[in-house]
PDB file of C-alpha atoms in Angstrom:
ATOM      1  CA  MET A   1       0.000   0.000   0.000  1.00  0.00           C
ATOM      2  CA  THR A   2       2.813   2.417   0.849  1.00  0.00           C
ATOM      3  CA  THR A   3       4.477   1.765  -2.494  1.00  0.00           C
ATOM      4  CA  ARG A   4       1.232   2.507  -4.346  1.00  0.00           C
ATOM      5  CA  ARG A   5       0.734   5.739  -2.398  1.00  0.00           C
ATOM      6  CA  ASN A   6       4.306   6.797  -3.147  1.00  0.00           C
ATOM      7  CA  LEU A   7       3.761   6.126  -6.854  1.00  0.00           C
ATOM      8  CA  VAL A   8       0.522   8.143  -6.906  1.00  0.00           C
ATOM      9  CA  ARG A   9       2.176  11.014  -5.037  1.00  0.00           C
ATOM     10  CA  THR A  10       5.187  10.961  -7.359  1.00  0.00           C
ATOM     11  CA  GLU A  11       2.935  11.078 -10.416  1.00  0.00           C
ATOM     12  CA  ALA A  12       0.882  13.914  -8.916  1.00  0.00           C
ATOM     13  CA  LEU A  13       4.028  15.892  -8.146  1.00  0.00           C
ATOM     14  CA  ALA A  14       5.333  15.308 -11.662  1.00  0.00           C
ATOM     15  CA  ALA A  15       2.037  16.581 -13.103  1.00  0.00           C
ATOM     16  CA  LEU A  16       2.221  19.725 -10.976  1.00  0.00           C
ATOM     17  CA  ILE A  17       5.760  20.407 -12.131  1.00  0.00           C
ATOM     18  CA  GLU A  18       5.452  19.366 -15.786  1.00  0.00           C
ATOM     19  CA  LYS A  19       1.946  20.590 -16.616  1.00  0.00           C
ATOM     20  CA  HIS A  20       1.562  23.536 -14.293  1.00  0.00           C
ATOM     21  CA  ASN A  21       5.180  24.714 -13.946  1.00  0.00           C
ATOM     22  CA  ALA A  22       4.992  24.429 -10.165  1.00  0.00           C
ATOM     23  CA  GLN A  23       8.258  24.909  -8.331  1.00  0.00           C
ATOM     24  CA  LEU A  24       8.921  22.634  -5.381  1.00  0.00           C
ATOM     25  CA  ARG A  25      10.525  24.466  -2.486  1.00  0.00           C
ATOM     26  CA  GLY A  26      11.028  23.824   1.172  1.00  0.00           C
ATOM     27  CA  PHE A  27       9.820  26.153   3.869  1.00  0.00           C
ATOM     28  CA  PRO A  28      12.388  28.681   5.082  1.00  0.00           C
ATOM     29  CA  ALA A  29      14.206  27.571   8.244  1.00  0.00           C
ATOM     30  CA  GLU A  30      12.663  30.375  10.303  1.00  0.00           C
ATOM     31  CA  VAL A  31       9.141  29.257   9.324  1.00  0.00           C
ATOM     32  CA  VAL A  32       9.931  25.667  10.313  1.00  0.00           C
ATOM     33  CA  ALA A  33      11.402  26.849  13.630  1.00  0.00           C
ATOM     34  CA  ALA A  34       8.341  29.001  14.376  1.00  0.00           C
ATOM     35  CA  ALA A  35       5.971  26.139  13.503  1.00  0.00           C
ATOM     36  CA  ARG A  36       7.964  23.782  15.749  1.00  0.00           C
ATOM     37  CA  LYS A  37       7.721  26.246  18.652  1.00  0.00           C
ATOM     38  CA  VAL A  38       3.968  26.666  18.220  1.00  0.00           C
ATOM     39  CA  SER A  39       3.558  22.894  17.987  1.00  0.00           C
ATOM     40  CA  VAL A  40       5.495  22.369  21.236  1.00  0.00           C
ATOM     41  CA  ASP A  41       3.426  25.062  22.967  1.00  0.00           C
ATOM     42  CA  VAL A  42       0.103  23.600  21.781  1.00  0.00           C
ATOM     43  CA  LEU A  43       1.080  20.082  22.815  1.00  0.00           C
ATOM     44  CA  ALA A  44       2.197  21.316  26.237  1.00  0.00           C
ATOM     45  CA  ASP A  45      -1.131  23.108  26.650  1.00  0.00           C
ATOM     46  CA  LEU A  46      -3.069  19.987  25.706  1.00  0.00           C
ATOM     47  CA  ALA A  47      -0.943  17.835  28.019  1.00  0.00           C
ATOM     48  CA  ALA A  48      -1.731  20.156  30.920  1.00  0.00           C
ATOM     49  CA  ARG A  49      -5.477  19.587  30.544  1.00  0.00           C
ATOM     50  CA  SER A  50      -5.670  16.085  31.964  1.00  0.00           C
ATOM     51  CA  ASP A  51      -3.620  13.313  33.476  1.00  0.00           C
ATOM     52  CA  MET A  52      -4.333  11.053  30.500  1.00  0.00           C
ATOM     53  CA  ALA A  53      -3.270  13.735  28.010  1.00  0.00           C
ATOM     54  CA  ARG A  54      -0.057  14.254  30.000  1.00  0.00           C
ATOM     55  CA  LYS A  55       0.587  10.499  30.044  1.00  0.00           C
ATOM     56  CA  VAL A  56       0.109  10.228  26.265  1.00  0.00           C
ATOM     57  CA  HIS A  57       2.225  13.332  25.627  1.00  0.00           C
ATOM     58  CA  ASP A  58       5.055  12.166  27.870  1.00  0.00           C
ATOM     59  CA  SER A  59       5.036   8.679  26.342  1.00  0.00           C
ATOM     60  CA  TYR A  60       5.120  10.052  22.800  1.00  0.00           C
ATOM     61  CA  ALA A  61       7.887  12.534  23.682  1.00  0.00           C
ATOM     62  CA  ALA A  62       9.954   9.808  25.351  1.00  0.00           C
ATOM     63  CA  PHE A  63       9.566   7.602  22.290  1.00  0.00           C
ATOM     64  CA  GLY A  64      10.721  10.480  20.069  1.00  0.00           C
ATOM     65  CA  ASP A  65      13.738  11.053  22.289  1.00  0.00           C
ATOM     66  CA  ARG A  66      14.648   7.341  22.227  1.00  0.00           C
ATOM     67  CA  THR A  67      14.330   7.050  18.448  1.00  0.00           C
ATOM     68  CA  ALA A  68      15.862  10.381  17.368  1.00  0.00           C
ATOM     69  CA  ALA A  69      19.377   8.998  17.052  1.00  0.00           C
ATOM     70  CA  TRP A  70      18.151   6.097  14.906  1.00  0.00           C
ATOM     71  CA  ALA A  71      16.200   8.476  12.657  1.00  0.00           C
ATOM     72  CA  GLN A  72      19.393  10.447  12.040  1.00  0.00           C
ATOM     73  CA  VAL A  73      21.218   7.278  11.056  1.00  0.00           C
ATOM     74  CA  SER A  74      18.459   5.592   9.089  1.00  0.00           C
ATOM     75  CA  ILE A  75      16.350   8.246   7.376  1.00  0.00           C
ATOM     76  CA  LYS A  76      18.991  10.919   6.920  1.00  0.00           C
ATOM     77  CA  GLY A  77      21.652   8.355   6.053  1.00  0.00           C
ATOM     78  CA  VAL A  78      19.527   6.705   3.394  1.00  0.00           C
ATOM     79  CA  LEU A  79      18.583  10.030   1.802  1.00  0.00           C
ATOM     80  CA  GLU A  80      22.202  11.166   1.743  1.00  0.00           C
ATOM     81  CA  ALA A  81      23.335   7.838   0.314  1.00  0.00           C
ATOM     82  CA  ARG A  82      20.789   8.245  -2.454  1.00  0.00           C
ATOM     83  CA  GLY A  83      22.007  11.780  -3.096  1.00  0.00           C
ATOM     84  CA  ARG A  84      18.745  13.263  -1.838  1.00  0.00           C
ATOM     85  CA  GLY A  85      19.977  14.780   1.391  1.00  0.00           C
ATOM     86  CA  ARG A  86      20.102  18.230  -0.182  1.00  0.00           C
ATOM     87  CA  ALA A  87      18.946  21.397   1.477  1.00  0.00           C
ATOM     88  CA  ALA A  88      15.198  21.882   1.339  1.00  0.00           C
ATOM     89  CA  CYS A  89      15.515  25.003  -0.783  1.00  0.00           C
ATOM     90  CA  HIS A  90      16.897  23.093  -3.767  1.00  0.00           C
ATOM     91  CA  LEU A  91      14.416  22.413  -6.530  1.00  0.00           C
ATOM     92  CA  LEU A  92      13.840  18.929  -7.818  1.00  0.00           C
ATOM     93  CA  THR A  93      14.191  18.039 -11.468  1.00  0.00           C
ATOM     94  CA  VAL A  94      11.543  15.820 -13.001  1.00  0.00           C
ATOM     95  CA  THR A  95      12.494  13.433 -15.759  1.00  0.00           C
ATOM     96  CA  ARG A  96      10.252  10.921 -17.482  1.00  0.00           C
ATOM     97  CA  CYS A  97      11.636   7.828 -19.164  1.00  0.00           C
ATOM     98  CA  SER A  98      10.462   7.919 -22.792  1.00  0.00           C
ATOM     99  CA  PRO A  99      10.092   4.152 -23.345  1.00  0.00           C
ATOM    100  CA  CYS A 100       8.317   3.283 -20.078  1.00  0.00           C
ATOM    101  CA  GLY A 101       6.967   6.595 -18.754  1.00  0.00           C
ATOM    102  CA  VAL A 102       8.477   6.206 -15.289  1.00  0.00           C
ATOM    103  CA  VAL A 103       8.883   9.538 -13.494  1.00  0.00           C
ATOM    104  CA  LYS A 104      12.122  10.221 -11.650  1.00  0.00           C
ATOM    105  CA  LEU A 105      12.654  13.109  -9.290  1.00  0.00           C
ATOM    106  CA  ARG A 106      16.206  14.314  -8.719  1.00  0.00           C
TER     107      ARG A 106
END
């Protein structure tokens, strides 16, 4: 199912870029930082509303802390190994294989 979703998303992105001249860009670092801060504040507010919300929040945060190092090794490492660990501001290039029609994003 994940593979099918990735294919559909890749095709949709290719259509946006090829047919509509969309430019794919990442959010500026300051926007990401501001969104992260607001997210932390909202989650803290929700966690303060009940013991169960605090328990869920703390469990989720602890899991994130425990898995952060692995994410750096696995996700970031794989993307860099594939040559896709570029800065978010870089645009992707879409190419379509003429014989088979497969879309590649670089």
